[in-house]
């Protein structure tokens, strides 16, 4: 069973070893540990539904609670404190393609809004009903989860848009293929959600982002259905796939998608490398991507993230030995860990790729640390989100944010975003820990990802206000530094008011015009991506 107010399955926990607890408590003073709101109590606070009855729509309080919020820190604060401002008025879990237009027509005639819902793993407020808004109907796409057709010759697989990562890989795996899209939320996030948020998986270096994998599909809108034919390439005007990608539920419900798939790798492994300092690792990352070494993943942790990751893994004695050995070799305090991956299909020489990568790495002062550390990373890659549950119970709030910047501006944007968060936590007197990694490499730049942990306050509003200040400060640094407001999480509510700065007023008008063409009544996920009303820019 999935947790209603945290991450993942209730049977999975992430206990921290004692040494890890001490490490953390030394770095960040533990915060408030008040117990979470009781679900029975929260269910009793849900107001009556404002929606008319419909045979496809559930209006029971539990369904409405389970679809009320996503996974952002504000979502966690709301769910854990039980102070949830708005709930969907109903939840539909359609089974057949014709159910979707039926629900859209029902919503339009009921003056209700529609929130397309995949796995509910949004971290920027995408699926939250708006307080004071029209009645909200959430359409949960989970039953659209099957492989519908497979064209092996073209390597194109068509899936229902509600399929999660494991479902997709399991069905393709049986045919000897894989998609290779592995966001950290892979266990629960869905194809429709990935497309609608322009998601990026951990192995995007090798497999590409979702926009590289999304070849076509079908979208249901209040004005009818539109097809995106899966063409290998086309010069027939603007590419409408690019309009659907990142549409965040504003342009319709994606019902199915055609995906570019690849044969399963015959060999896949991850390994670790240490650099003396961040700069060496960053140069190596750029050199690797610019010289097109065909890896499937490169991820470089800064010194603080390296230290924290190792400390939280426990295994004190092993780590002490590794620490001593690395220090002797000159990889001391500022050392940074890079994890690299190779996913070699048949006929590809993995040893040669590894050698190519190591040549670049050694030229930047890197030290090969072998595959043990890579195996550990691969083993816990989808388990680490569970750590957030443990940290919350220990009295800590955790948030992440990310951007992508061209190489020439990368460092300044990353450093300033980190400094912005640290300053806020210091000025507010709460203390905290902030660290980053570089991932998702491109020839012209890369993504950076920041994690920050701070003690939570007894008053949830205070925790929220600290988050808001830290987020604002980091976002300003990112935008001033020439970065995008989001490389992979999307816009939702939390980045909405920063979008005009990135797209310009005409760009936002274009997005609005697209939405109005398919949804003149404005029922589709109002207020997300762009403000529902052009004059409303406040969250
Ligand atoms: C622990 C954790 C780790 C994460 N790691 C990553 C990561 O590595 N990379 C990454 O890119 N993101 C990551 N995310 C963010 C999140 O998982 C992605 O944004 C993901 O793409 C959301 O998919 P979902 O199915 O959960 O969509 P939801 O959260 O349900 O919805 C997100 C948006 O997509 C729209 N939508 C969903 N399905 C459809 C559909 N069928 N038709 C039209 N619109 C639809 C919704 O209306 C909403 O606007 C992470 C989140 C968490 C909590």
Coordinates of C-alpha atoms and ligand atoms in Angstrom, one line a residue:
X1 CA 0.0 0.0 0.0
X2 CA 1.3 3.5 -0.9
X3 CA 1.9 6.0 1.9
X4 CA -0.8 8.7 1.9
X5 CA 1.5 11.4 3.3
X6 CA 5.0 10.4 2.3
X7 CA 7.0 8.5 -0.3
X8 CA 6.5 5.0 -1.4
X9 CA 5.1 1.7 -0.2
X10 CA 4.4 1.4 3.5
X11 CA 6.3 -1.9 3.7
X12 CA 9.5 -0.2 2.7
X13 CA 11.5 1.7 5.3
X14 CA 15.0 3.3 5.2
X15 CA 16.4 3.1 8.7
X16 CA 19.6 5.0 9.2
X17 CA 22.6 3.5 11.0
X18 CA 23.6 5.1 14.3
X19 CA 26.7 6.6 12.8
X20 CA 24.6 8.3 10.1
X21 CA 22.2 9.7 12.6
X22 CA 25.1 11.2 14.6
X23 CA 26.7 12.6 11.5
X24 CA 23.4 14.4 10.5
X25 CA 22.6 15.6 14.0
X26 CA 26.1 17.1 14.2
X27 CA 25.6 18.9 10.9
X28 CA 22.0 20.0 11.4
X29 CA 20.3 20.6 14.7
X30 CA 17.3 18.2 14.8
X31 CA 14.0 19.9 14.5
X32 CA 10.5 19.4 15.7
X33 CA 9.3 15.8 15.8
X34 CA 5.6 16.3 16.4
X35 CA 3.6 13.3 15.2
X36 CA 1.8 13.5 11.8
X37 CA -1.9 14.3 11.5
X38 CA -4.1 11.3 11.9
X39 CA -5.7 10.2 8.6
X40 CA -9.1 9.6 10.2
X41 CA -9.0 13.2 11.4
X42 CA -7.9 14.5 8.0
X43 CA -10.7 12.6 6.2
X44 CA -13.2 14.2 8.5
X45 CA -12.0 17.7 7.4
X46 CA -12.8 17.1 3.7
X47 CA -15.8 19.3 2.6
X48 CA -18.7 17.9 0.6
X49 CA -18.0 17.4 -3.1
X50 CA -19.3 20.2 -5.4
X51 CA -19.5 17.8 -8.4
X52 CA -22.7 16.2 -9.8
X53 CA -22.9 12.4 -9.7
X54 CA -21.4 10.5 -12.6
X55 CA -21.0 6.7 -12.8
X56 CA -17.2 7.0 -13.5
X57 CA -16.5 9.4 -10.7
X58 CA -15.7 8.4 -7.1
X59 CA -16.4 11.1 -4.5
X60 CA -15.4 9.2 -1.3
X61 CA -13.1 11.2 1.1
X62 CA -10.2 8.6 0.8
X63 CA -10.0 8.9 -3.0
X64 CA -10.1 12.6 -2.8
X65 CA -7.4 12.8 -0.1
X66 CA -5.1 10.4 -2.0
X67 CA -5.2 12.7 -5.0
X68 CA -5.0 16.0 -3.2
X69 CA -1.3 16.6 -3.2
X70 CA 1.9 15.6 -4.9
X71 CA 5.4 15.2 -3.4
X72 CA 6.8 18.7 -3.1
X73 CA 7.9 20.0 0.3
X74 CA 4.8 22.2 0.6
X75 CA 2.7 19.1 -0.3
X76 CA 4.5 17.1 2.5
X77 CA 4.0 19.9 5.0
X78 CA 0.2 20.0 4.1
X79 CA -0.2 16.3 4.3
X80 CA 1.8 15.7 7.4
X81 CA 0.2 18.6 9.3
X82 CA -3.3 17.8 8.0
X83 CA -3.8 21.4 6.9
X84 CA -4.8 20.8 3.3
X85 CA -6.5 23.7 1.6
X86 CA -8.2 22.0 -1.3
X87 CA -9.2 18.5 -2.4
X88 CA -10.5 17.3 -5.8
X89 CA -14.2 17.1 -5.7
X90 CA -14.1 13.7 -7.5
X91 CA -11.7 11.2 -8.9
X92 CA -12.3 9.1 -12.0
X93 CA -10.1 6.2 -13.0
X94 CA -11.1 5.6 -16.6
X95 CA -10.8 2.1 -18.1
X96 CA -11.5 2.6 -21.7
X97 CA -10.4 5.3 -24.2
X98 CA -14.0 6.6 -24.7
X99 CA -14.3 7.3 -21.0
X100 CA -11.8 10.2 -21.3
X101 CA -13.9 12.3 -23.8
X102 CA -17.0 11.5 -21.7
X103 CA -15.3 12.8 -18.6
X104 CA -14.1 16.0 -20.4
X105 CA -17.6 16.7 -21.7
X106 CA -19.1 16.1 -18.2
X107 CA -16.6 18.5 -16.7
X108 CA -17.2 21.2 -19.3
X109 CA -21.0 21.0 -18.8
X110 CA -20.6 21.0 -15.0
X111 CA -18.2 24.0 -15.1
X112 CA -15.7 21.8 -13.4
X113 CA -11.9 21.7 -13.9
X114 CA -9.9 18.6 -14.9
X115 CA -6.6 17.6 -13.4
X116 CA -4.9 14.8 -15.4
X117 CA -3.1 12.6 -12.9
X118 CA -0.3 10.1 -13.5
X119 CA 1.5 8.9 -10.5
X120 CA 1.1 12.1 -8.4
X121 CA 4.9 12.4 -8.0
X122 CA 5.0 16.0 -9.1
X123 CA 7.4 18.1 -7.0
X124 CA 6.1 21.5 -8.1
X125 CA 2.4 21.5 -7.4
X126 CA 1.2 20.2 -10.7
X127 CA -1.8 18.1 -9.5
X128 CA -3.0 20.2 -6.6
X129 CA -6.6 21.5 -6.9
X130 CA -6.6 25.3 -6.3
X131 CA -8.3 26.7 -3.2
X132 CA -11.4 28.7 -4.1
X133 CA -11.3 27.3 -7.7
X134 CA -14.1 25.6 -9.6
X135 CA -15.0 22.0 -8.6
X136 CA -12.0 19.8 -9.6
X137 CA -12.2 16.4 -11.2
X138 CA -9.0 14.4 -11.1
X139 CA -8.6 11.9 -13.9
X140 CA -6.2 9.1 -12.7
X141 CA -4.8 7.4 -15.7
X142 CA -3.4 4.3 -13.9
X143 CA -5.6 1.8 -15.8
X144 CA -4.0 2.9 -19.1
X145 CA -1.0 0.8 -18.4
X146 CA -0.6 -1.7 -21.2
X147 CA 1.7 -2.2 -24.2
X148 CA -0.7 -1.7 -27.0
X149 CA 1.5 -2.5 -30.0
X150 CA 5.1 -3.1 -30.9
X151 CA 6.7 -2.5 -34.2
X152 CA 10.0 -4.3 -33.8
X153 CA 11.3 -3.3 -37.2
X154 CA 11.0 0.4 -36.3
X155 CA 11.7 -0.2 -32.6
X156 CA 8.5 1.7 -31.7
X157 CA 6.3 0.6 -28.8
X158 CA 2.9 2.1 -28.0
X159 CA 1.9 2.2 -24.4
X160 CA -1.1 3.5 -22.4
X161 CA -0.1 6.8 -20.8
X162 CA -0.7 5.6 -17.3
X163 CA 2.0 3.0 -17.4
X164 CA 4.7 3.4 -14.7
X165 CA 8.4 2.8 -15.1
X166 CA 8.4 -0.8 -13.8
X167 CA 5.4 -1.7 -15.9
X168 CA 6.9 -0.4 -19.1
X169 CA 10.3 -2.0 -18.5
X170 CA 8.8 -5.3 -17.5
X171 CA 6.6 -5.5 -20.6
X172 CA 9.4 -4.4 -22.9
X173 CA 11.9 -6.6 -21.2
X174 CA 9.9 -9.7 -22.1
X175 CA 10.5 -8.7 -25.8
X176 CA 14.2 -8.0 -25.3
X177 CA 13.9 -4.2 -25.3
X178 CA 14.0 -1.3 -22.9
X179 CA 13.0 2.3 -22.8
X180 CA 15.8 3.4 -20.6
X181 CA 13.9 6.3 -18.9
X182 CA 14.7 6.1 -15.2
X183 CA 13.7 9.2 -13.2
X184 CA 14.3 8.6 -9.5
X185 CA 10.5 8.5 -9.1
X186 CA 10.4 5.6 -11.6
X187 CA 8.5 3.3 -9.2
X188 CA 5.4 5.5 -9.4
X189 CA 5.7 8.1 -12.1
X190 CA 4.0 7.5 -15.4
X191 CA 4.5 7.9 -19.1
X192 CA 1.8 10.6 -19.4
X193 CA 3.4 12.5 -16.5
X194 CA 6.9 12.2 -18.0
X195 CA 5.7 13.7 -21.3
X196 CA 3.6 16.4 -19.6
X197 CA 6.5 17.5 -17.4
X198 CA 9.4 17.0 -19.9
X199 CA 11.0 14.5 -17.5
X200 CA 14.6 13.4 -17.6
X201 CA 15.9 10.0 -16.4
X202 CA 19.1 9.2 -14.6
X203 CA 20.6 7.6 -17.7
X204 CA 19.5 10.5 -20.1
X205 CA 23.2 10.7 -21.2
X206 CA 22.7 7.4 -23.0
X207 CA 19.0 7.1 -23.6
X208 CA 18.0 10.8 -24.0
X209 CA 15.3 12.8 -22.3
X210 CA 11.6 11.9 -22.7
X211 CA 11.4 14.3 -25.6
X212 CA 13.9 12.1 -27.4
X213 CA 11.9 8.9 -26.6
X214 CA 8.4 10.3 -27.3
X215 CA 7.7 9.7 -31.0
X216 CA 4.0 10.4 -31.1
X217 CA 0.7 9.6 -29.5
X218 CA -2.8 10.6 -28.9
X219 CA -4.3 13.5 -26.8
X220 CA -7.9 14.0 -25.8
X221 CA -9.0 17.6 -25.5
X222 CA -12.4 19.3 -24.8
X223 CA -12.4 20.1 -28.6
X224 CA -11.7 16.6 -29.7
X225 CA -8.8 14.2 -30.2
X226 CA -5.5 14.9 -31.9
X227 CA -3.0 12.4 -33.2
X228 CA 0.7 12.9 -33.2
X229 CA 2.0 10.5 -35.9
X230 CA 5.3 8.8 -35.0
X231 CA 7.5 10.1 -37.8
X232 CA 11.3 9.6 -37.7
X233 CA 11.6 13.3 -38.6
X234 CA 9.5 15.9 -40.4
X235 CA 9.8 19.3 -42.0
X236 CA 6.0 19.7 -42.1
X237 CA 5.9 22.9 -40.0
X238 CA 6.3 23.2 -36.2
X239 CA 6.5 19.9 -34.4
X240 CA 3.3 19.5 -32.3
X241 CA 5.0 16.9 -30.1
X242 CA 7.0 19.8 -28.6
X243 CA 3.8 21.5 -27.7
X244 CA 2.4 18.5 -25.9
X245 CA 5.8 17.9 -24.1
X246 CA 5.7 20.1 -21.0
X247 CA 2.0 20.8 -21.4
X248 CA 1.3 19.9 -17.7
X249 CA -2.3 18.9 -18.3
X250 CA -3.2 22.2 -19.9
X251 CA -3.6 20.9 -23.4
X252 CA -5.5 17.7 -22.8
X253 CA -5.2 14.2 -21.5
X254 CA -2.5 12.1 -23.2
X255 CA -4.0 8.7 -23.6
X256 CA -1.2 6.8 -25.3
X257 CA 2.3 7.4 -26.5
X258 CA 4.6 5.8 -29.1
X259 CA 8.1 5.3 -27.7
X260 CA 11.5 4.8 -29.3
X261 CA 12.9 1.7 -27.6
X262 CA 16.3 0.1 -27.6
X263 CA 17.5 -3.5 -27.2
X264 CA 18.2 -4.6 -23.7
X265 CA 21.9 -4.0 -22.9
X266 CA 24.0 -7.2 -22.9
X267 CA 26.2 -5.5 -20.3
X268 CA 25.4 -2.7 -17.9
X269 CA 27.5 -1.5 -15.1
X270 CA 28.2 1.6 -13.0
X271 CA 31.5 2.5 -11.4
X272 CA 32.9 5.3 -9.2
X273 CA 35.8 7.7 -9.7
X274 CA 37.2 10.2 -7.2
X275 CA 38.5 13.7 -8.1
X276 CA 40.7 15.8 -5.9
X277 CA 38.2 18.7 -6.3
X278 CA 34.9 19.7 -7.9
X279 CA 36.6 21.7 -10.7
X280 CA 38.5 18.6 -11.9
X281 CA 35.4 16.5 -12.0
X282 CA 33.5 19.3 -13.8
X283 CA 36.2 19.5 -16.4
X284 CA 36.1 15.8 -16.8
X285 CA 32.3 15.7 -17.2
X286 CA 32.5 18.4 -19.9
X287 CA 35.4 16.6 -21.7
X288 CA 33.5 13.3 -21.6
X289 CA 30.3 14.7 -23.2
X290 CA 32.1 16.9 -25.7
X291 CA 34.3 14.1 -26.9
X292 CA 31.1 11.9 -27.2
X293 CA 32.3 9.0 -25.0
X294 CA 29.2 6.8 -25.3
X295 CA 28.4 6.3 -21.6
X296 CA 24.8 6.0 -20.3
X297 CA 25.3 8.1 -17.2
X298 CA 27.6 10.6 -15.6
X299 CA 26.9 12.1 -12.2
X300 CA 29.3 14.2 -10.2
X301 CA 28.6 14.9 -6.5
X302 CA 30.2 18.0 -4.9
X303 CA 32.4 17.5 -1.8
X304 CA 29.5 18.0 0.6
X305 CA 27.2 15.6 -1.2
X306 CA 30.1 13.1 -1.5
X307 CA 30.7 13.3 2.3
X308 CA 27.0 13.1 3.2
X309 CA 26.2 10.2 0.8
X310 CA 29.1 8.2 2.2
X311 CA 28.2 9.1 5.8
X312 CA 24.5 8.2 5.4
X313 CA 25.4 4.8 3.9
X314 CA 26.8 3.7 7.4
X315 CA 29.5 1.0 7.2
X316 CA 31.7 3.1 9.5
X317 CA 34.8 0.8 9.4
X318 CA 34.8 0.3 5.7
X319 CA 34.4 4.0 5.2
X320 CA 37.2 4.8 7.6
X321 CA 39.5 2.5 5.6
X322 CA 38.5 4.1 2.3
X323 CA 38.9 7.5 3.8
X324 CA 42.4 6.8 5.0
X325 CA 43.4 5.2 1.7
X326 CA 42.0 8.0 -0.4
X327 CA 43.6 10.7 1.9
X328 CA 47.0 8.9 1.5
X329 CA 46.6 9.1 -2.3
X330 CA 45.9 12.9 -2.0
X331 CA 42.1 12.7 -2.3
X332 CA 41.3 14.5 1.0
X333 CA 38.7 16.9 2.2
X334 CA 37.5 18.3 -1.1
X335 CA 37.2 15.0 -2.9
X336 CA 34.2 14.5 -5.2
X337 CA 32.7 11.3 -6.3
X338 CA 31.6 10.7 -9.9
X339 CA 29.4 7.7 -10.8
X340 CA 29.5 6.6 -14.4
X341 CA 27.5 4.1 -16.3
X342 CA 27.8 2.0 -19.4
X343 CA 24.8 0.3 -21.0
X344 CA 26.3 -1.7 -23.9
X345 CA 24.0 -3.3 -26.5
X346 CA 25.1 -6.3 -28.5
X347 CA 28.2 -5.7 -30.6
X348 CA 29.3 -2.7 -28.4
X349 CA 32.7 -3.1 -26.7
X350 CA 32.1 -1.9 -23.1
X351 CA 35.7 -2.4 -22.1
X352 CA 36.8 0.0 -24.9
X353 CA 34.2 2.7 -23.7
X354 CA 35.4 2.3 -20.1
X355 CA 39.0 2.8 -21.3
X356 CA 38.0 5.9 -23.3
X357 CA 36.3 7.3 -20.2
X358 CA 39.2 6.5 -17.9
X359 CA 41.6 8.2 -20.2
X360 CA 39.6 11.4 -20.0
X361 CA 39.2 11.0 -16.2
X362 CA 42.9 10.4 -15.5
X363 CA 43.8 13.4 -17.6
X364 CA 41.7 15.4 -15.1
X365 CA 43.3 13.8 -12.1
X366 CA 40.5 11.3 -11.4
X367 CA 41.1 8.0 -9.5
X368 CA 39.2 4.9 -10.6
X369 CA 37.4 3.6 -7.5
X370 CA 35.9 0.5 -9.1
X371 CA 32.5 -1.0 -9.5
X372 CA 31.6 -1.7 -5.8
X373 CA 30.6 1.9 -5.3
X374 CA 28.6 1.8 -8.6
X375 CA 26.8 -1.3 -7.5
X376 CA 25.8 0.4 -4.2
X377 CA 24.5 3.4 -6.2
X378 CA 22.5 1.2 -8.6
X379 CA 21.1 -0.9 -5.7
X380 CA 19.8 2.2 -3.8
X381 CA 18.9 4.4 -6.8
X382 CA 15.1 4.1 -6.4
X383 CA 15.3 3.4 -2.6
X384 CA 16.9 6.7 -1.7
X385 CA 13.6 8.7 -1.9
X386 CA 12.4 6.6 1.1
X387 CA 15.1 8.3 3.2
X388 CA 12.9 11.4 3.1
X389 CA 10.4 9.6 5.3
X390 CA 13.1 8.7 7.8
X391 CA 14.4 12.3 7.8
X392 CA 11.0 13.7 8.4
X393 CA 10.5 11.5 11.4
X394 CA 13.9 12.7 12.7
X395 CA 12.6 16.3 12.5
X396 CA 14.1 17.3 9.1
X397 CA 12.5 18.9 6.0
X398 CA 14.1 18.1 2.7
X399 CA 13.7 19.8 -0.6
X400 CA 15.4 19.5 -4.0
X401 CA 15.6 21.9 -6.9
X402 CA 17.4 21.8 -10.2
X403 CA 18.3 23.7 -13.4
X404 CA 20.4 23.5 -16.5
X405 CA 22.9 26.1 -17.6
X406 CA 25.4 26.4 -20.4
X407 CA 29.0 25.4 -19.4
X408 CA 30.3 29.0 -19.4
X409 CA 27.7 30.1 -16.8
X410 CA 27.2 26.8 -15.0
X411 CA 29.5 27.2 -12.1
X412 CA 28.3 30.7 -11.1
X413 CA 24.7 29.7 -11.2
X414 CA 25.2 26.5 -9.1
X415 CA 27.4 28.3 -6.5
X416 CA 25.0 31.2 -6.2
X417 CA 22.0 29.0 -5.9
X418 CA 23.7 27.0 -3.1
X419 CA 24.8 30.2 -1.4
X420 CA 21.3 31.6 -1.7
X421 CA 19.8 28.6 0.2
X422 CA 22.6 28.6 2.8
X423 CA 22.2 32.3 3.5
X424 CA 18.5 32.0 4.0
X425 CA 18.9 29.1 6.4
X426 CA 21.5 31.0 8.3
X427 CA 19.6 34.3 8.4
X428 CA 16.5 32.5 9.6
X429 CA 18.6 30.9 12.3
X430 CA 17.5 27.4 11.5
X431 CA 20.8 26.0 10.1
X432 CA 20.9 23.3 7.5
X433 CA 22.8 21.4 4.9
X434 CA 22.9 22.1 1.2
X435 CA 24.8 20.2 -1.5
X436 CA 24.6 19.5 -5.2
X437 CA 25.5 17.2 -8.1
X438 CA 26.0 17.7 -11.7
X439 CA 24.0 15.3 -14.0
X440 CA 22.3 15.3 -17.4
X441 CA 25.2 16.3 -19.6
X442 CA 24.9 18.0 -23.0
X443 CA 27.7 19.3 -25.3
X444 CA 26.7 22.9 -24.4
X445 CA 25.9 22.6 -20.7
X446 CA 24.6 20.4 -18.0
X447 CA 22.0 20.2 -15.2
X448 CA 22.7 20.7 -11.6
X449 CA 20.6 19.4 -8.7
X450 CA 20.5 20.8 -5.2
X451 CA 19.3 19.0 -2.1
X452 CA 18.9 20.9 1.1
X453 CA 17.9 19.7 4.6
X454 CA 16.8 21.9 7.5
X455 CA 15.1 21.3 10.8
X456 CA 11.4 21.6 10.7
X457 CA 9.5 23.9 13.0
X458 CA 6.7 23.1 15.4
X459 CA 4.5 25.5 13.3
X460 CA 4.1 24.1 9.8
X461 CA 3.7 27.6 8.5
X462 CA 7.2 28.5 9.7
X463 CA 8.6 25.4 7.9
X464 CA 6.8 26.5 4.8
X465 CA 8.0 30.1 5.1
X466 CA 11.6 28.9 5.4
X467 CA 11.1 26.8 2.3
X468 CA 9.6 29.7 0.4
X469 CA 12.5 32.0 1.2
X470 CA 15.2 29.4 0.4
X471 CA 13.4 28.5 -2.9
X472 CA 13.0 32.2 -3.9
X473 CA 16.6 32.9 -3.2
X474 CA 17.9 29.9 -5.2
X475 CA 15.4 30.6 -8.1
X476 CA 16.7 34.2 -8.3
X477 CA 20.3 33.0 -8.4
X478 CA 19.4 30.5 -11.1
X479 CA 17.6 33.1 -13.3
X480 CA 20.2 35.8 -12.7
X481 CA 22.8 33.2 -13.7
X482 CA 21.2 32.4 -17.0
X483 CA 19.8 29.0 -16.0
X484 CA 16.3 27.6 -16.7
X485 CA 13.8 27.6 -13.9
X486 CA 13.6 23.8 -14.4
X487 CA 15.6 21.2 -16.3
X488 CA 13.3 18.3 -15.4
X489 CA 10.7 19.0 -12.7
X490 CA 8.6 21.3 -14.7
X491 CA 6.7 24.5 -13.8
X492 CA 3.5 23.6 -12.0
X493 CA 2.6 26.2 -9.4
X494 CA 5.9 26.7 -7.8
X495 CA 7.7 28.0 -10.9
X496 CA 4.7 29.5 -12.7
X497 CA 5.5 33.1 -11.9
X498 CA 9.1 32.7 -13.1
X499 CA 8.0 31.3 -16.5
X500 CA 7.4 34.7 -18.2
X501 CA 10.9 35.7 -17.3
X502 CA 12.2 32.7 -19.3
X503 CA 9.7 32.6 -22.2
X504 CA 9.0 36.3 -22.5
X505 CA 5.5 37.9 -22.7
X506 CA 4.9 36.7 -26.3
X507 CA 6.1 33.2 -25.5
X508 CA 3.5 33.0 -22.6
X509 CA 0.8 34.3 -24.9
X510 CA 1.7 31.6 -27.4
X511 CA 1.3 28.9 -24.7
X512 CA -2.0 30.5 -23.7
X513 CA -3.2 30.5 -27.3
X514 CA -2.4 26.8 -27.7
X515 CA -4.4 26.0 -24.5
X516 CA -7.3 28.3 -25.6
X517 CA -7.5 26.6 -29.0
X518 CA -8.2 23.2 -27.5
X519 CA -9.9 24.3 -24.3
X520 CA -11.8 27.6 -24.7
X521 CA -13.6 27.2 -21.4
X522 CA -10.2 26.8 -19.5
X523 CA -11.1 23.7 -17.7
X524 CA -7.8 21.9 -18.1
X525 CA -5.6 22.1 -15.0
X526 CA -6.2 25.8 -14.5
X527 CA -3.4 27.8 -12.8
X528 CA -0.6 25.4 -13.6
X529 CA 2.2 26.3 -16.0
X530 CA 0.6 29.7 -16.7
X531 CA -1.8 31.6 -14.5
X532 CA -5.5 30.8 -15.1
X533 CA -6.3 34.5 -15.6
X534 CA -3.5 36.5 -17.3
X535 CA -3.8 39.2 -14.6
X536 CA -3.3 36.6 -11.8
X537 CA 0.4 36.0 -11.3
X538 CA 0.4 35.4 -7.6
X539 CA 0.6 31.8 -6.3
Ligands
LIG1 C1 11.4 11.1 -5.2 C2 11.2 11.8 -6.5 C3 12.2 11.7 -7.5 C4 12.0 12.4 -8.7 N1 13.0 12.2 -9.7 C5 12.8 12.7 -10.9 C6 13.8 12.6 -11.9 O1 14.8 11.9 -11.7 N2 13.6 13.1 -13.1 C7 12.4 13.8 -13.4 O2 12.3 14.3 -14.5 N3 11.5 14.0 -12.4 C8 11.7 13.5 -11.2 N4 10.7 13.7 -10.2 C9 9.5 14.5 -10.5 C10 8.3 13.7 -11.1 O3 8.5 12.3 -10.8 C11 8.2 13.9 -12.6 O4 7.7 15.3 -12.8 C12 7.2 13.0 -13.3 O5 7.4 13.2 -14.7 C13 5.8 13.1 -12.9 O6 5.1 12.0 -13.4 P1 3.7 11.5 -12.7 O7 3.2 10.4 -13.6 O8 3.8 11.3 -11.3 O9 2.8 12.8 -13.0 P2 1.8 13.6 -12.0 O10 2.6 14.1 -10.8 O11 0.6 12.8 -11.7 O12 1.5 14.8 -12.9 C14 2.4 15.8 -13.3 C15 1.8 16.7 -14.4 O13 1.6 15.9 -15.6 C16 0.3 16.0 -16.0 N5 -0.1 14.6 -16.5 C17 0.1 13.4 -15.9 N6 -0.4 12.5 -16.6 C18 -1.0 13.1 -17.7 C19 -1.6 12.6 -18.9 N7 -1.8 11.3 -19.1 N8 -2.0 13.5 -19.8 C20 -1.8 14.8 -19.6 N9 -1.2 15.3 -18.5 C21 -0.8 14.4 -17.6 C22 -0.5 16.4 -14.7 O14 -1.7 17.0 -15.0 C23 0.5 17.3 -14.1 O15 0.4 18.6 -14.6 C24 10.8 13.1 -9.0 C25 9.8 13.2 -8.0 C26 10.0 12.6 -6.8 C27 8.9 12.7 -5.8

